[in-house]
Coordinates of C-alpha atoms and ligand atoms in Angstrom, one line a residue:
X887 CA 19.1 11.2 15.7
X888 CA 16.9 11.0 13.1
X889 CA 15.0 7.9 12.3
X890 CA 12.7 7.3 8.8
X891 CA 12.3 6.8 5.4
X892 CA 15.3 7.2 3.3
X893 CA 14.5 5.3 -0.2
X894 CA 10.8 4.6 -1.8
X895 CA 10.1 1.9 -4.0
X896 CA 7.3 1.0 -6.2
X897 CA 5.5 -2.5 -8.1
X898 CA 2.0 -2.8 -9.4
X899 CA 1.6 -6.1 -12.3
X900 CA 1.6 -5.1 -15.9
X901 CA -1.9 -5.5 -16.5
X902 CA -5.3 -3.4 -15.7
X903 CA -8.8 -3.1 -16.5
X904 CA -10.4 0.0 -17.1
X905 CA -13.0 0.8 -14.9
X906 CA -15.8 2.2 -17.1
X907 CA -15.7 -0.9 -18.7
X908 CA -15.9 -2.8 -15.9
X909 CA -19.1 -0.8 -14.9
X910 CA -20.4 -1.5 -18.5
X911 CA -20.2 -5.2 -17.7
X912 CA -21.8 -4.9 -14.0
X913 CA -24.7 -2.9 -15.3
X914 CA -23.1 -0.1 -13.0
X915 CA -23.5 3.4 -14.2
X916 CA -19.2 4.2 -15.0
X917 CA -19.2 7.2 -12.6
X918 CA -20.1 5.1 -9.9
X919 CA -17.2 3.6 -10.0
X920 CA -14.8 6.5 -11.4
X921 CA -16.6 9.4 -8.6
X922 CA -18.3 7.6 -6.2
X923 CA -15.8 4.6 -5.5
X924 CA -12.9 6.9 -7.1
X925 CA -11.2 4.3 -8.9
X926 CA -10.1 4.5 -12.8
X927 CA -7.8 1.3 -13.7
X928 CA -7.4 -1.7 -11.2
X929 CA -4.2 -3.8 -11.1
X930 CA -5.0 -7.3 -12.8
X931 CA -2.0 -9.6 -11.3
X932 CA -1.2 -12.5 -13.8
X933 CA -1.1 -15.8 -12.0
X934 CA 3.2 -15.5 -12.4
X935 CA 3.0 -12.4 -10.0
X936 CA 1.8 -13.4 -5.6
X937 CA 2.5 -10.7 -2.6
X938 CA 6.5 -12.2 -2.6
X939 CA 7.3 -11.2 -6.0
X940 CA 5.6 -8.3 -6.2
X941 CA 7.2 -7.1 -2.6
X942 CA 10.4 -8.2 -4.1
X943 CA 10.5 -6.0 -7.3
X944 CA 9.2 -3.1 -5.4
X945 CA 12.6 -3.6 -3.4
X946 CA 14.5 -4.2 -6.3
X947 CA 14.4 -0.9 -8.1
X948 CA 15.7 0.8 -4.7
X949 CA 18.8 -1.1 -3.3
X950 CA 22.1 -0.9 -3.7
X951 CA 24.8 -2.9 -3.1
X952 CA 25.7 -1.0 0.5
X953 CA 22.0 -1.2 1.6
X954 CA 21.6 -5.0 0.9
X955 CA 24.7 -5.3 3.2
X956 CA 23.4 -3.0 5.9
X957 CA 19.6 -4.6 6.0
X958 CA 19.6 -6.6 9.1
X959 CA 16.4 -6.2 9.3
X960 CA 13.0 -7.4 7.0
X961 CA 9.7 -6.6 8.0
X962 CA 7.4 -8.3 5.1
X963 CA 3.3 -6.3 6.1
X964 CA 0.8 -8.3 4.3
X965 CA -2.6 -9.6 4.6
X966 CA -2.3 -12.4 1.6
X967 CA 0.2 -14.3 2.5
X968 CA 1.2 -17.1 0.3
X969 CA 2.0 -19.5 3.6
X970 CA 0.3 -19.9 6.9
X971 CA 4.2 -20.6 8.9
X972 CA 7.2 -19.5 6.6
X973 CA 7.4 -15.3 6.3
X974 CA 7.0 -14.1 3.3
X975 CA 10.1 -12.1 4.2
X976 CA 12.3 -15.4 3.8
X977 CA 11.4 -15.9 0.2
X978 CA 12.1 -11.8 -0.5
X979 CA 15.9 -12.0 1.6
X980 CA 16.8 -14.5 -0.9
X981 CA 15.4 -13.3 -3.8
X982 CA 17.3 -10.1 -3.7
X983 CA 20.5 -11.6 -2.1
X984 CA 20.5 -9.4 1.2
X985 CA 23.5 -10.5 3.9
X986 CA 22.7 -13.2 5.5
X987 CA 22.6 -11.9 8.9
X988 CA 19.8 -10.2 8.9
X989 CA 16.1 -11.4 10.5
X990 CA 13.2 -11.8 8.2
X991 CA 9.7 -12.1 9.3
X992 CA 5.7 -11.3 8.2
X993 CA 3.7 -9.1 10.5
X994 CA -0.2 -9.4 10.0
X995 CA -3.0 -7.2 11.2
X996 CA -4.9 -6.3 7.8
X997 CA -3.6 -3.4 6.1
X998 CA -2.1 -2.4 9.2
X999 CA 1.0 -4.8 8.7
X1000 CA 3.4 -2.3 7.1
X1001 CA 2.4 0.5 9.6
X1002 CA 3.6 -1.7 12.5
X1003 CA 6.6 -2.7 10.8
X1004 CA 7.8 0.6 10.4
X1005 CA 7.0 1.0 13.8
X1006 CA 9.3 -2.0 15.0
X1007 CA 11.6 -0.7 12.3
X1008 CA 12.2 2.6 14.4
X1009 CA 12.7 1.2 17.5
X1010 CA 15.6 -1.5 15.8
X1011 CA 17.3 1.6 14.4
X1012 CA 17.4 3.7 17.4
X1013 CA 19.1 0.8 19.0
X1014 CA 21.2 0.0 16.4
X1015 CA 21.5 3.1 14.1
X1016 CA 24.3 1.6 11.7
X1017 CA 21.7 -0.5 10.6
X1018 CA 18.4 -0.2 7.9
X1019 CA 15.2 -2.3 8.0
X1020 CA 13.6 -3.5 4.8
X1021 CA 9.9 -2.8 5.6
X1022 CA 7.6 -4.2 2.5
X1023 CA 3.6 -3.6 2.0
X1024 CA 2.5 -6.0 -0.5
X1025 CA -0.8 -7.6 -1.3
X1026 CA -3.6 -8.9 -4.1
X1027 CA -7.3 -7.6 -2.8
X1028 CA -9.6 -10.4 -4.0
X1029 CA -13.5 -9.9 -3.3
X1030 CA -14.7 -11.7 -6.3
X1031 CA -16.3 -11.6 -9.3
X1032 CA -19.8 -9.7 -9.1
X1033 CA -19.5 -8.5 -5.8
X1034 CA -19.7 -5.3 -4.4
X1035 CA -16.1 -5.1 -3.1
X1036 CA -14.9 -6.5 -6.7
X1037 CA -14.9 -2.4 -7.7
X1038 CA -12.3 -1.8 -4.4
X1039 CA -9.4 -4.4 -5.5
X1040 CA -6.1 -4.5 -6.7
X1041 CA -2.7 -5.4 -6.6
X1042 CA 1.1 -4.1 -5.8
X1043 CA 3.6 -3.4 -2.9
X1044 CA 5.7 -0.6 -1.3
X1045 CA 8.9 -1.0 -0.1
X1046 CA 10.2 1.8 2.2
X1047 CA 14.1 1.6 3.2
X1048 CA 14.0 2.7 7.0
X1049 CA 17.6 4.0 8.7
X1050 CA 18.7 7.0 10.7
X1051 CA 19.5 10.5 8.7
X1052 CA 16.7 8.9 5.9
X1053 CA 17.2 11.2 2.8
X1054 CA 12.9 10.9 2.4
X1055 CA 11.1 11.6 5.6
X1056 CA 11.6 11.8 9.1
X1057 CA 9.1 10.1 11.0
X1058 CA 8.5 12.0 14.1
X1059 CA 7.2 11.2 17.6
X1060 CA 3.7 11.4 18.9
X1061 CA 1.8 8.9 17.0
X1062 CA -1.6 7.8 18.5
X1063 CA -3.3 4.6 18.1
X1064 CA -6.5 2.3 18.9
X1065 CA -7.7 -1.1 18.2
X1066 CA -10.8 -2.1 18.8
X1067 CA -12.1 -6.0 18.4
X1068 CA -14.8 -5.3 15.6
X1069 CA -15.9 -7.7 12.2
X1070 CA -15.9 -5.4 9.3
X1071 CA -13.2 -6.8 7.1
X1072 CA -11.7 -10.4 7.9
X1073 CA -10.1 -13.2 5.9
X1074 CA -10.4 -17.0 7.4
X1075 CA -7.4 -19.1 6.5
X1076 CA -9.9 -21.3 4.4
X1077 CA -11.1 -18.6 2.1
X1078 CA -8.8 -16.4 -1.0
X1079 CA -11.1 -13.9 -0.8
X1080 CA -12.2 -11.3 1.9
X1081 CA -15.5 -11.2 3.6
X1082 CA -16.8 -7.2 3.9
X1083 CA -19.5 -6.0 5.9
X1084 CA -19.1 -2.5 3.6
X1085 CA -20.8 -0.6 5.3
X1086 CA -19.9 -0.7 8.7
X1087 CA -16.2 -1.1 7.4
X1088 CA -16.7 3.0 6.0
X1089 CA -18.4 3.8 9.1
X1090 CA -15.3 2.6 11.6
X1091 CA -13.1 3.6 9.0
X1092 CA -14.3 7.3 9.6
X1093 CA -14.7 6.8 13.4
X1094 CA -11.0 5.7 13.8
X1095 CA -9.8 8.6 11.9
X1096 CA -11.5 11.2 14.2
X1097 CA -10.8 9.2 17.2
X1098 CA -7.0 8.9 16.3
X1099 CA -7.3 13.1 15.0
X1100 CA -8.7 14.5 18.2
X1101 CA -6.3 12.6 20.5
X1102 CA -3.7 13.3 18.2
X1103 CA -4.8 17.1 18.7
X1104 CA -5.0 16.6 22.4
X1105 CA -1.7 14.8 22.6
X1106 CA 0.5 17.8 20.5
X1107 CA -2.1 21.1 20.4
X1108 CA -1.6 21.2 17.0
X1109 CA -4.6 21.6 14.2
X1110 CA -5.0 21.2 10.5
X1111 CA -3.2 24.2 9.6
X1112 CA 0.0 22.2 10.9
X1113 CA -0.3 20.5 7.7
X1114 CA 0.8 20.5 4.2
X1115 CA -1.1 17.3 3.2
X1116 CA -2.7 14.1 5.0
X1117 CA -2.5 11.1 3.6
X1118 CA -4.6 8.1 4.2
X1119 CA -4.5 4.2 3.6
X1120 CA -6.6 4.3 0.4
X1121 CA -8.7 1.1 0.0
X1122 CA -10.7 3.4 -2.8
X1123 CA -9.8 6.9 -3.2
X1124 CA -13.3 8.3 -2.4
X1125 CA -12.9 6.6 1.3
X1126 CA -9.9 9.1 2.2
X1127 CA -11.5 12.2 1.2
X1128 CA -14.8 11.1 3.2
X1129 CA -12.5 11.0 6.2
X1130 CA -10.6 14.1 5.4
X1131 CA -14.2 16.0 4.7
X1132 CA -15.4 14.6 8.1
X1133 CA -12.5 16.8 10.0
X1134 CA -12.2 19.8 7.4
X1135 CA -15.0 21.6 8.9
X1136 CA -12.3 22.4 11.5
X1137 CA -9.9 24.4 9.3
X1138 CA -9.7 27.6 7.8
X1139 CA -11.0 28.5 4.3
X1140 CA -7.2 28.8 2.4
X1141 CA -6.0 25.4 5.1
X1142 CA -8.7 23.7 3.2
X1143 CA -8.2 24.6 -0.2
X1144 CA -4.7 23.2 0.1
X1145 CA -5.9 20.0 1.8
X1146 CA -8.6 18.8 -0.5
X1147 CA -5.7 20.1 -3.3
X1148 CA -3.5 17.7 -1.7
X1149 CA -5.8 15.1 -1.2
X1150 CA -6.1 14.8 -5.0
X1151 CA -2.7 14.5 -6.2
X1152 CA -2.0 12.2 -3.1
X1153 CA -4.9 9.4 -4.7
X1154 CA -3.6 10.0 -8.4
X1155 CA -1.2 6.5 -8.0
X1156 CA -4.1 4.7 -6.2
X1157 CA -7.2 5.9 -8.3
X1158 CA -4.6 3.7 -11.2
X1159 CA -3.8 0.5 -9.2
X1160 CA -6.4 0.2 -6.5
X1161 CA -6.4 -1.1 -2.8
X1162 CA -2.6 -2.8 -2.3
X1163 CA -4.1 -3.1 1.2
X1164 CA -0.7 -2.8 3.2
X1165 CA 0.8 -0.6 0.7
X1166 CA -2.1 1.7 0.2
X1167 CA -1.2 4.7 2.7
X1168 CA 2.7 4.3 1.3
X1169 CA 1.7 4.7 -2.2
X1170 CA -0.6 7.6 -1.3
X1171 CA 1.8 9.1 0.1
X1172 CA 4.3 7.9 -3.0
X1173 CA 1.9 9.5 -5.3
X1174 CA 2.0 13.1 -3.3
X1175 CA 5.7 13.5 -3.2
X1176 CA 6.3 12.5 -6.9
X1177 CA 3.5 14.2 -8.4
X1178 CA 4.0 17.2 -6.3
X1179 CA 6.8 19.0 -7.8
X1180 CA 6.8 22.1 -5.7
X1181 CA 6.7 20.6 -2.1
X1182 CA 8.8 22.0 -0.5
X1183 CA 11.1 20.1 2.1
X1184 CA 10.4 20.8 6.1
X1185 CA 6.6 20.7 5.4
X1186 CA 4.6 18.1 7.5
X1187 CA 2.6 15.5 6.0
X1188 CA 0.2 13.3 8.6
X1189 CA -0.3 9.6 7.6
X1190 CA -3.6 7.8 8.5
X1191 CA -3.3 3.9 8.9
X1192 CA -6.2 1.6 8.9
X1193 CA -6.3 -2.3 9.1
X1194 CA -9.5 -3.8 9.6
X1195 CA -10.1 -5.4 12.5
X1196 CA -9.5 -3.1 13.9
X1197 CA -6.2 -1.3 14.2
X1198 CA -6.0 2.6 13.4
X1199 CA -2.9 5.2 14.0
X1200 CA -2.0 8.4 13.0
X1201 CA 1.5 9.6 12.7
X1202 CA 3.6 12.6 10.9
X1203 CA 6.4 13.1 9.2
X1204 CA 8.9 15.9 7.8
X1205 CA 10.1 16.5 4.2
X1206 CA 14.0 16.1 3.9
X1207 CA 16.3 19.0 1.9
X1208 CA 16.4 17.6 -1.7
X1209 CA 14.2 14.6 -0.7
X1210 CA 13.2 15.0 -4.6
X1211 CA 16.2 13.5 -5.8
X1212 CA 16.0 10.1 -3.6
X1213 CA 12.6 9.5 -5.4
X1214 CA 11.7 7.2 -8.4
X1215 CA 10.1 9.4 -10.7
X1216 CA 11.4 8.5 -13.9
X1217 CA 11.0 4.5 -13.1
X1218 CA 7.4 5.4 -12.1
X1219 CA 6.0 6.8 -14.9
X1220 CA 7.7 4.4 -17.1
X1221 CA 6.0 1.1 -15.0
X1222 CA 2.4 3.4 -15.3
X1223 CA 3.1 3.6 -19.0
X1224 CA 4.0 0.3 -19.8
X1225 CA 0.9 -1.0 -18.3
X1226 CA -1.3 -3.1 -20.9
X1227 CA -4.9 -2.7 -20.8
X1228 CA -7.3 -6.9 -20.9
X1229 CA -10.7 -7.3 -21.4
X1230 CA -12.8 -7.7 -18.6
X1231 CA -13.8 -11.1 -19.9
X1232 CA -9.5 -11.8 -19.7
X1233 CA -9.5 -10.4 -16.3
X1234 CA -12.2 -12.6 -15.3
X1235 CA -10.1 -15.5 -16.6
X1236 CA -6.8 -14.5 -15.0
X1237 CA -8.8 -14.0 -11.4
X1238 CA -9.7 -17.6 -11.9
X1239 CA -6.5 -19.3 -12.8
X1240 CA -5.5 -20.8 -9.7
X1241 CA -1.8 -23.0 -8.0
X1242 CA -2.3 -26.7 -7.9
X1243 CA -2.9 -27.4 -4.7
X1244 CA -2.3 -31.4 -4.6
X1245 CA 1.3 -31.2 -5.0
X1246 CA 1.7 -31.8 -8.8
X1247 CA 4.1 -29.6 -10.8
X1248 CA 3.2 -26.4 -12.7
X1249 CA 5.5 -24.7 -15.0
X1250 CA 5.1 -21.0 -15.7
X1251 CA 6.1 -19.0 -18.8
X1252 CA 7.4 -16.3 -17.4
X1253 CA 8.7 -14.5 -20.6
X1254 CA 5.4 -13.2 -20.9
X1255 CA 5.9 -10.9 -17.6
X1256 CA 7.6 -8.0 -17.9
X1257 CA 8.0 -8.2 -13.8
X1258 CA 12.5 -8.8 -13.0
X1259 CA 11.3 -11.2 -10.4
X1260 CA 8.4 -14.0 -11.1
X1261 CA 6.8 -16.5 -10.1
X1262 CA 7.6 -19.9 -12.3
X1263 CA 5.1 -22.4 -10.7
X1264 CA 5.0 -24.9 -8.5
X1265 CA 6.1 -28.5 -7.1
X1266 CA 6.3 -30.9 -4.2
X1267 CA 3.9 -27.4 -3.2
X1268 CA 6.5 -25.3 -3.2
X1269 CA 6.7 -22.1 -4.9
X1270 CA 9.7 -21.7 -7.5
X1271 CA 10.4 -18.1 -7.6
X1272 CA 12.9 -16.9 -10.4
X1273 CA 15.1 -13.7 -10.2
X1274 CA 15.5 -13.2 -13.9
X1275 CA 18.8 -11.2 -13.6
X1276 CA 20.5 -14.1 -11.3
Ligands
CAA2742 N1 -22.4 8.8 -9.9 C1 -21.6 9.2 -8.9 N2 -21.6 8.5 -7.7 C2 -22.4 7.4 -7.6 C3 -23.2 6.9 -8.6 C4 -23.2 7.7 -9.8 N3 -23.9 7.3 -10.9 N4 -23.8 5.8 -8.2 C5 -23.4 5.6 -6.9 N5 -22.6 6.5 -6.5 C6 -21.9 6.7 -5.2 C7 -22.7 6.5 -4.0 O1 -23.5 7.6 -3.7 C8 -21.7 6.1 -3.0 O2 -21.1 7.4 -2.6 P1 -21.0 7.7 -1.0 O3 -20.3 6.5 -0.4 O4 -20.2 8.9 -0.9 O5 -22.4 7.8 -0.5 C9 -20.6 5.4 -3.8 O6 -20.9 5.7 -5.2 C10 -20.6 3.9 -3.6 O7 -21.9 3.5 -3.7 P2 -22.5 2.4 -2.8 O8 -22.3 2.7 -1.3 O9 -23.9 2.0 -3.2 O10 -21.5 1.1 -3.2 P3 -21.6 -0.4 -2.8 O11 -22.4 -0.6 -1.6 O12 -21.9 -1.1 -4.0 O13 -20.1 -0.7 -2.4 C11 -18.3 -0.5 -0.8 C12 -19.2 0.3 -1.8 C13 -19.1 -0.8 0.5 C14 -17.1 0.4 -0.4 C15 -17.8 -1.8 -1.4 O14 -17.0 -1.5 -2.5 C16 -16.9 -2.6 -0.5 O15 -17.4 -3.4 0.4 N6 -15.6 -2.5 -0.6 C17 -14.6 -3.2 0.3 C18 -14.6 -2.7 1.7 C19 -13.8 -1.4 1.9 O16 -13.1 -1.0 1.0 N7 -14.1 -0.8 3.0 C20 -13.4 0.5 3.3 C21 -13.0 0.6 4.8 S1 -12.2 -0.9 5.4 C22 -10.6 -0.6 5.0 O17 -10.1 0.4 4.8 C23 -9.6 -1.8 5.0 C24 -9.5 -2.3 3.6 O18 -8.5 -2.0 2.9 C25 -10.5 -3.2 3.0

């Protein structure tokens, strides 16, 4: 039986900011941030938008009526989680009205999360293969203001429908994987934003990639020319192709050409949105099968997860016949397009709006965001979440 990804979906917030200008206002030469970082637009989420609505209008656009009654399974990955007991999961089964009987949890290990629920994901299907798991990647990267990860944020989620004959991608055996207790990207409970030793987080970035590649290699005897494209968790689009250039010595001149070609239309959706953290790799990977037109089905694609921390793995997966028609496309361009551009001094104002955290009530206006499903404030410190559709 076949086991993996049979639908795609897709939500970054309506708002960006522009990269150059962000440079401008940094007293950052722009290409620093457009070549050397690799970023153009970053995602700006308004204060209406957390990792539960965002997760849940990525899911929206891709279930139907069938699916929400055959989801016994959801799998929220994230690494900004709105609640420290209840899964973010809970809030997302309700909000998009999936049968009852069905678990809902959160699964944490940095940008990891969604990896290892697709992971679980497989094993519940190949147990029970009537069944399809709801496996969502969604989170806001928050550095701060003037710091030197501020370039490498972002917001958005991925929501991958998992079931057996998937109409997407079949995820095949033979993953590898290695974690390794290390401090190069970590979150305490009491902070928002993420403490970054940058550096050393590129470096063991690199060093799990090769690790995970030449076991990988070991484990299957098979080499770059196996592949049509790699994909890799994206936190900003020049850290992928610094991993990809650290194996491509390996390949042959024409196995190259295509990789680096790959490479580039596979960062196109993230260069726009910037790190989604759990959802990166998925939207990399998003990005190469919908800007890709002539990919043809049966080719292998090899995903690289990374979640600080450290947790890496490296996996593959196979094109299904007419895959292209289970895609998004359309829906895509439209949410890309739609996108409205704010200042950098109005992103700076949004980043600071923050929940009241005392218990008194806040009421949203929502009409504002374009997003189907919204946050509308908050009271007794509980979030009220609003599916504008219900
Ligand atoms: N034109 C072109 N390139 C330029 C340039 C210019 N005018 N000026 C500088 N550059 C290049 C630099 O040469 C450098 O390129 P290389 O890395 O290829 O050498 C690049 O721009 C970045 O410059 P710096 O290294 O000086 O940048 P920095 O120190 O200010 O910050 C960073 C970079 C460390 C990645 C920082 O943004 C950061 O800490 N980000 C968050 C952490 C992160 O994303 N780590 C990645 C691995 S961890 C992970 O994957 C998990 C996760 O999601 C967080």
């Amino acid at each position: 039986m076949k086991i993996g990804i049979d639908k795609i979906g897709f939500y970054t917030p309506h708002l960006y900011v522009d990269m150059n200008k962000l440079a401008v206002s940094r007293n950052v030469e722009p290409e620093k941030f457009t070549i050397g970082i690799g970023q153009s637009k970053m995602a700006i989420p308004p204060i209406s938008q957390d990792p539960v609505t965002l997760a849940a209008n990525a899911a929206l656009e891709i279930l139907d009526n069938e699916d929400k009654e055959k989801i016994d399974f959801v799998i929220f990955g994230t690494e900004s989680g709105i609640d420290n007991s209840k899964s973010a999961g809970v809030y997302v089964h309700r909000l998009l009205g999936l049968n009852p009987h069905a678990r809902a949890v959160e699964v944490k290990q940095a940008c990891y999360g969604a990896t290892a629920g697709i992971q679980m994901a497989k094993g519940h299907i190949a147990l029970n293969p009537d069944s399809k798991v709801l496996v969502l990647g969604s989170d806001i990267a928050r550095y701060g203001l003037n710091t030197s990860g501020e370039a490498t944020q972002g917001a958005g989620a991925v929501a991958l429908l998992i079931s057996a004959e998937p109409r997407i991608m079949e995820l095949e055996e033979n993953n590898v994987y290695l974690t390794d207790d290390i401090m190069d990207f970590w979150r305490p409970i009491y902070s928002d934003k993420a403490f970054v030793d940058g550096k050393f987080s590129n470096e063991q970035y690199i060093l799990f990639f090769e690790k995970v590649w030449e076991q990988y290699k070991a484990k299957t005897d098979l080499s770059l020319k196996d592949f049509e494209a790699i994909c890799f968790h994206l936190p900003y689009t020049k850290m992928g192709l610094k991993a990809l250039r650290a194996v491509l010595d390996e390949a042959e001149e024409e196995d190259k050409e295509r990789l680096l070609a790959n490479f580039e239309i596979s960062r196109k959706y993230n260069r726009n949105v910037g790190n989604i953290y759990t959802g990166s790799l998925y939207l990399s990977l998003l990005s190469l099968l919908e800007q890709k037109d002539d990919l043809q089905s049966g080719a292998k694609i090899g995903l690289f997860s990374y979640g600080s921390g450290a947790v890496g793995e490296f996996f593959t997966g196979i094109l299904q016949p007419n895959y292209r028609e289970h895609l998004h496309i359309a829906e895509h361009t439209q949410l890309f397009a739609a996108r409205k551009e704010v200042t950098v001094a109005e992103y700076e104002e949004i980043f600071q709006e923050t929940l009241p955290i005392d218990g008194s009530t806040l009421e949203l206006d929502v009409t504002n965001d374009p997003a189907t499903i919204c946050l509308a404030g908050m009271k007794d410190n509980m979030r009220q979440y609003v599916n504008k559709e219900d």
